[in-house]
Coordinates of C-alpha atoms in Angstrom, one line a residue:
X1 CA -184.3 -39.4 107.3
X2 CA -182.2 -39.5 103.7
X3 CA -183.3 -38.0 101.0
X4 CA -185.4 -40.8 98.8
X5 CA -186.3 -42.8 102.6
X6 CA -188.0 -39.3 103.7
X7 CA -191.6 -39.3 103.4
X8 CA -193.1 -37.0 100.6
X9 CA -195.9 -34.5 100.5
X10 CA -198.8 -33.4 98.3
X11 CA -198.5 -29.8 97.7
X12 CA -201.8 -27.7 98.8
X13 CA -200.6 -24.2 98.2
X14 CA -200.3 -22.5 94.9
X15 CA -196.0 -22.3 95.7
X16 CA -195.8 -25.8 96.3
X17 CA -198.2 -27.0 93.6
X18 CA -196.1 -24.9 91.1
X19 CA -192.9 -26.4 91.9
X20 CA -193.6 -30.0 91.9
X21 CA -195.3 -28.9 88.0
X22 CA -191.8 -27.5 87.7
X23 CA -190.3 -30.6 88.6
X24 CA -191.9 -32.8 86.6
X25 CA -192.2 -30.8 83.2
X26 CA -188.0 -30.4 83.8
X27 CA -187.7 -34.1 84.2
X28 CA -189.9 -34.9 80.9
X29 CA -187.6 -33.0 79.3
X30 CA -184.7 -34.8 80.7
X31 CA -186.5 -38.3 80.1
X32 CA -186.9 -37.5 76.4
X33 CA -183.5 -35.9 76.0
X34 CA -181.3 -38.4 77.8
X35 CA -183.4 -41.5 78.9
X36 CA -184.3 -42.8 82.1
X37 CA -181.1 -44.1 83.0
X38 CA -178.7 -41.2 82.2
X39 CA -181.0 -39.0 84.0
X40 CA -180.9 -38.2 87.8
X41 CA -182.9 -36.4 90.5
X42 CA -179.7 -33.4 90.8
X43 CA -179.9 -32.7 87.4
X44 CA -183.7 -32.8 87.4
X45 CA -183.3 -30.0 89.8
X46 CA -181.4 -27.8 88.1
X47 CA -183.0 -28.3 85.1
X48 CA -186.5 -27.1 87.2
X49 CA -184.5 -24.3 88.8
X50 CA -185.0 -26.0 92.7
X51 CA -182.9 -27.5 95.0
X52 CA -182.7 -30.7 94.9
X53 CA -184.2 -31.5 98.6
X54 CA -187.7 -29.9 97.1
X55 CA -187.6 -32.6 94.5
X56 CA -187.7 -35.2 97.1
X57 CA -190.1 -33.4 99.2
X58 CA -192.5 -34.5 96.8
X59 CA -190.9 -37.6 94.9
X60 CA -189.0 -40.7 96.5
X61 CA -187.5 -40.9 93.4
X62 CA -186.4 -40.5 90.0
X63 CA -188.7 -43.6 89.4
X64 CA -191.8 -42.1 91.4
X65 CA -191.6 -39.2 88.8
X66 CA -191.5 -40.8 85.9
X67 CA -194.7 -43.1 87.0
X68 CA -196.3 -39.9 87.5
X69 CA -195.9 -38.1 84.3
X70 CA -197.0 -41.5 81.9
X71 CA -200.1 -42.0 84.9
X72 CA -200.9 -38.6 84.1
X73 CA -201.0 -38.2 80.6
X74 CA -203.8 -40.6 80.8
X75 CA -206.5 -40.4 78.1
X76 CA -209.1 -42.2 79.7
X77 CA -211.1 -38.6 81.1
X78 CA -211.2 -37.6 77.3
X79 CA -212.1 -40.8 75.5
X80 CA -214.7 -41.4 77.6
X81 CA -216.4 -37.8 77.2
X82 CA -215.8 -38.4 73.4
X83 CA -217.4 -41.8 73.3
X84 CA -220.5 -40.5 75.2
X85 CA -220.8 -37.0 73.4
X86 CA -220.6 -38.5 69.7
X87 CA -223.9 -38.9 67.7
X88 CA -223.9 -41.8 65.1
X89 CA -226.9 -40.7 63.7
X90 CA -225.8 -37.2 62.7
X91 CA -222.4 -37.9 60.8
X92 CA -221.0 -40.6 58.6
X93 CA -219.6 -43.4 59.7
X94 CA -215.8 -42.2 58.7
X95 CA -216.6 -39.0 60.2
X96 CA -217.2 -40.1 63.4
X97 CA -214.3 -42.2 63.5
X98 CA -211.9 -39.4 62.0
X99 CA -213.1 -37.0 64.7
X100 CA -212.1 -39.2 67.5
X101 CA -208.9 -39.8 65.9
X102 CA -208.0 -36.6 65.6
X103 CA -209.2 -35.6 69.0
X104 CA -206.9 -38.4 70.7
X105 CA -204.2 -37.1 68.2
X106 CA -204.6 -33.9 69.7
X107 CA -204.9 -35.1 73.2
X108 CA -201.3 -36.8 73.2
X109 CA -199.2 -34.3 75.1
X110 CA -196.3 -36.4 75.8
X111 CA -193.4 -36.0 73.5
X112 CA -192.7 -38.6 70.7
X113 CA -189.0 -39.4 72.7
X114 CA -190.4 -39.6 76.1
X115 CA -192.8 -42.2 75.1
X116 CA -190.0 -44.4 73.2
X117 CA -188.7 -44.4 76.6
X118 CA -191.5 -45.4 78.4
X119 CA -192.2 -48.5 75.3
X120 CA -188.5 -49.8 76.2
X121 CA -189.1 -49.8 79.9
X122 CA -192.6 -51.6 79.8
X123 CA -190.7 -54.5 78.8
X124 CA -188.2 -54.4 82.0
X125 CA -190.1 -52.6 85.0
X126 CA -193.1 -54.0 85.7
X127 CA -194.7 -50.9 87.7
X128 CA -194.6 -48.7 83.9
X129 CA -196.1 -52.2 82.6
X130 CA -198.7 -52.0 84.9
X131 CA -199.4 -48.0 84.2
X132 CA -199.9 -49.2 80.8
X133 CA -202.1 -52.0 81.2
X134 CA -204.2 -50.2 83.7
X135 CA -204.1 -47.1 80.6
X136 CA -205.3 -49.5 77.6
X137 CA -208.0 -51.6 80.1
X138 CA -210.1 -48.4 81.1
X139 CA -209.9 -47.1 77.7
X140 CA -211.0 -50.2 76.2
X141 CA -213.7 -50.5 78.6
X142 CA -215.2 -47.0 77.5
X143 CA -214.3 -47.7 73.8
X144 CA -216.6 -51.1 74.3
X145 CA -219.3 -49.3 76.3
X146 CA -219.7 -46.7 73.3
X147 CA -219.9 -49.2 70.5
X148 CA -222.4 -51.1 72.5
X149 CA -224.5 -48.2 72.6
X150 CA -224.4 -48.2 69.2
X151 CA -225.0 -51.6 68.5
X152 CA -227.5 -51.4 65.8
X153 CA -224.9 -49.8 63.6
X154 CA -222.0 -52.6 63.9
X155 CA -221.3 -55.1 61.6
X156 CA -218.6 -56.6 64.0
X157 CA -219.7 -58.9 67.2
X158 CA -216.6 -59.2 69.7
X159 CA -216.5 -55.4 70.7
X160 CA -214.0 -56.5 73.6
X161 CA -211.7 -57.4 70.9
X162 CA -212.6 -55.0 68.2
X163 CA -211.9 -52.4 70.7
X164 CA -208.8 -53.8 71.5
X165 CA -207.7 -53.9 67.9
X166 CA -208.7 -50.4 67.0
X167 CA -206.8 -48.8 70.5
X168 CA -203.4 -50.8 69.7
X169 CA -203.6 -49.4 65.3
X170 CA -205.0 -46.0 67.3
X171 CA -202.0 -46.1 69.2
X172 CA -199.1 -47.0 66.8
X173 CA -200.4 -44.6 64.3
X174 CA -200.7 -41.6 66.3
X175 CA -197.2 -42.1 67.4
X176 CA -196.1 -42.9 64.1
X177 CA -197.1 -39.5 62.7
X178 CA -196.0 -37.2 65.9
X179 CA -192.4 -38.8 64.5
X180 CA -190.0 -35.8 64.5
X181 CA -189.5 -37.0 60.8
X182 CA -192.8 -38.9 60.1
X183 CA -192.4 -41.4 57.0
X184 CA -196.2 -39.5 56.3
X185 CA -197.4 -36.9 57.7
X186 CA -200.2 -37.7 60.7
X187 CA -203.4 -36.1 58.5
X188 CA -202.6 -38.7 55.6
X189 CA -202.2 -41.3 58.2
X190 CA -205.0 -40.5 60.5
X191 CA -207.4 -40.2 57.2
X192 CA -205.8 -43.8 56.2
X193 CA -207.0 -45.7 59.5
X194 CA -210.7 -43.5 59.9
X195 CA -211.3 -45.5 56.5
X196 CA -210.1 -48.7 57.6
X197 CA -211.8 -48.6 61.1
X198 CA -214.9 -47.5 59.7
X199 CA -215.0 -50.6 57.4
X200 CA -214.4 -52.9 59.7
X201 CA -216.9 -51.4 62.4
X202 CA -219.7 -50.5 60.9
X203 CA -222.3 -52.2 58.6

């Protein structure tokens, strides 16, 4: 078999799990440094310190590794332990929303460039479109399922929507303030949209 046509394997053992976590924090870095397209599996090799036969024993491709470090910096674990821990009844209404904010702020462990790279390539591969849809759906869903809980409290009716509108200004602003050199820094911006949210959720 060539290397990329070989088939790959899931590492068991502590050696093997190790390098392909090597592999792929090398080739974030690469992502975010030079893009996508200027970067390629021999370089991600060296840059992890392997040969590059190891990266294909776990990766078909430069491609395969990419999908897997935007699929894994999922949020959708700790949004929906947020959602189901929070008590509305025992802070305000902005506090709630704040918390959460700054939770998911905290939660976003992908670099500010790497995930410029993967906004330009939603729009021309469809399988990082399809990472992101499947992303924003499940967090949506557990976003809807925790204001419905709560419905009592809510002076808004479409929470398929709502919750649609408040992940997309979630998004955007979070990224906005993890901005190398942020316009304003993320506190100012994160207080900014708990107050807006909060407004136009609650009663």
């Amino acid at each position: 078999m060539t290397q990329g046509t070989q088939k790959t394997r899931k590492p068991t053992q502590q050696r093997g799990i190790r390098t392909k976590d090597k592999i792929l924090e090398a080739a974030e870095r690469l992502f975010s440094n030079k893009g996508f397209h200027k970067t390629n599996t021999k370089e991600i090799a060296a840059e992890a310190g392997v040969a590059t036969g190891s990266v294909y024993a776990y990766f078909k491709d430069k491609k395969s590794i990419f999908l897997e470090i935007y699929g894994a910096a999922s949020h959708t674990t700790f949004l929906k332990r947020a959602c189901r821990d929070v008590d509305f009844s025992k802070q305000s209404n902005r506090e709630i929303i704040r918390g959460l904010l700054q939770s998911l702020a905290k939660e976003h462990t992908l670099s500010p460039d790497f995930r410029r790279e993967v906004s330009a390539m939603r729009y021309t591969d469809k399988d990082v479109e399809a990472i992101h849809r499947r992303l924003h759906e499940t967090m949506r869903s557990e976003l809807v399922d925790a204001l419905d809980r709560h419905r009592k409290k809510l002076r808004i009716t479409d929470l398929d929507a709502a919750a649609f509108v408040i992940l997309c200004a979630c998004e955007e602003v979070i990224h906005a303030g993890m901005s190398s050199t942020p316009a304003i820094e993320q506190d100012r911006l994160i207080d900014t949209l708990a107050d807006m949210i909060a407004r136009y959720v609650f009663t």
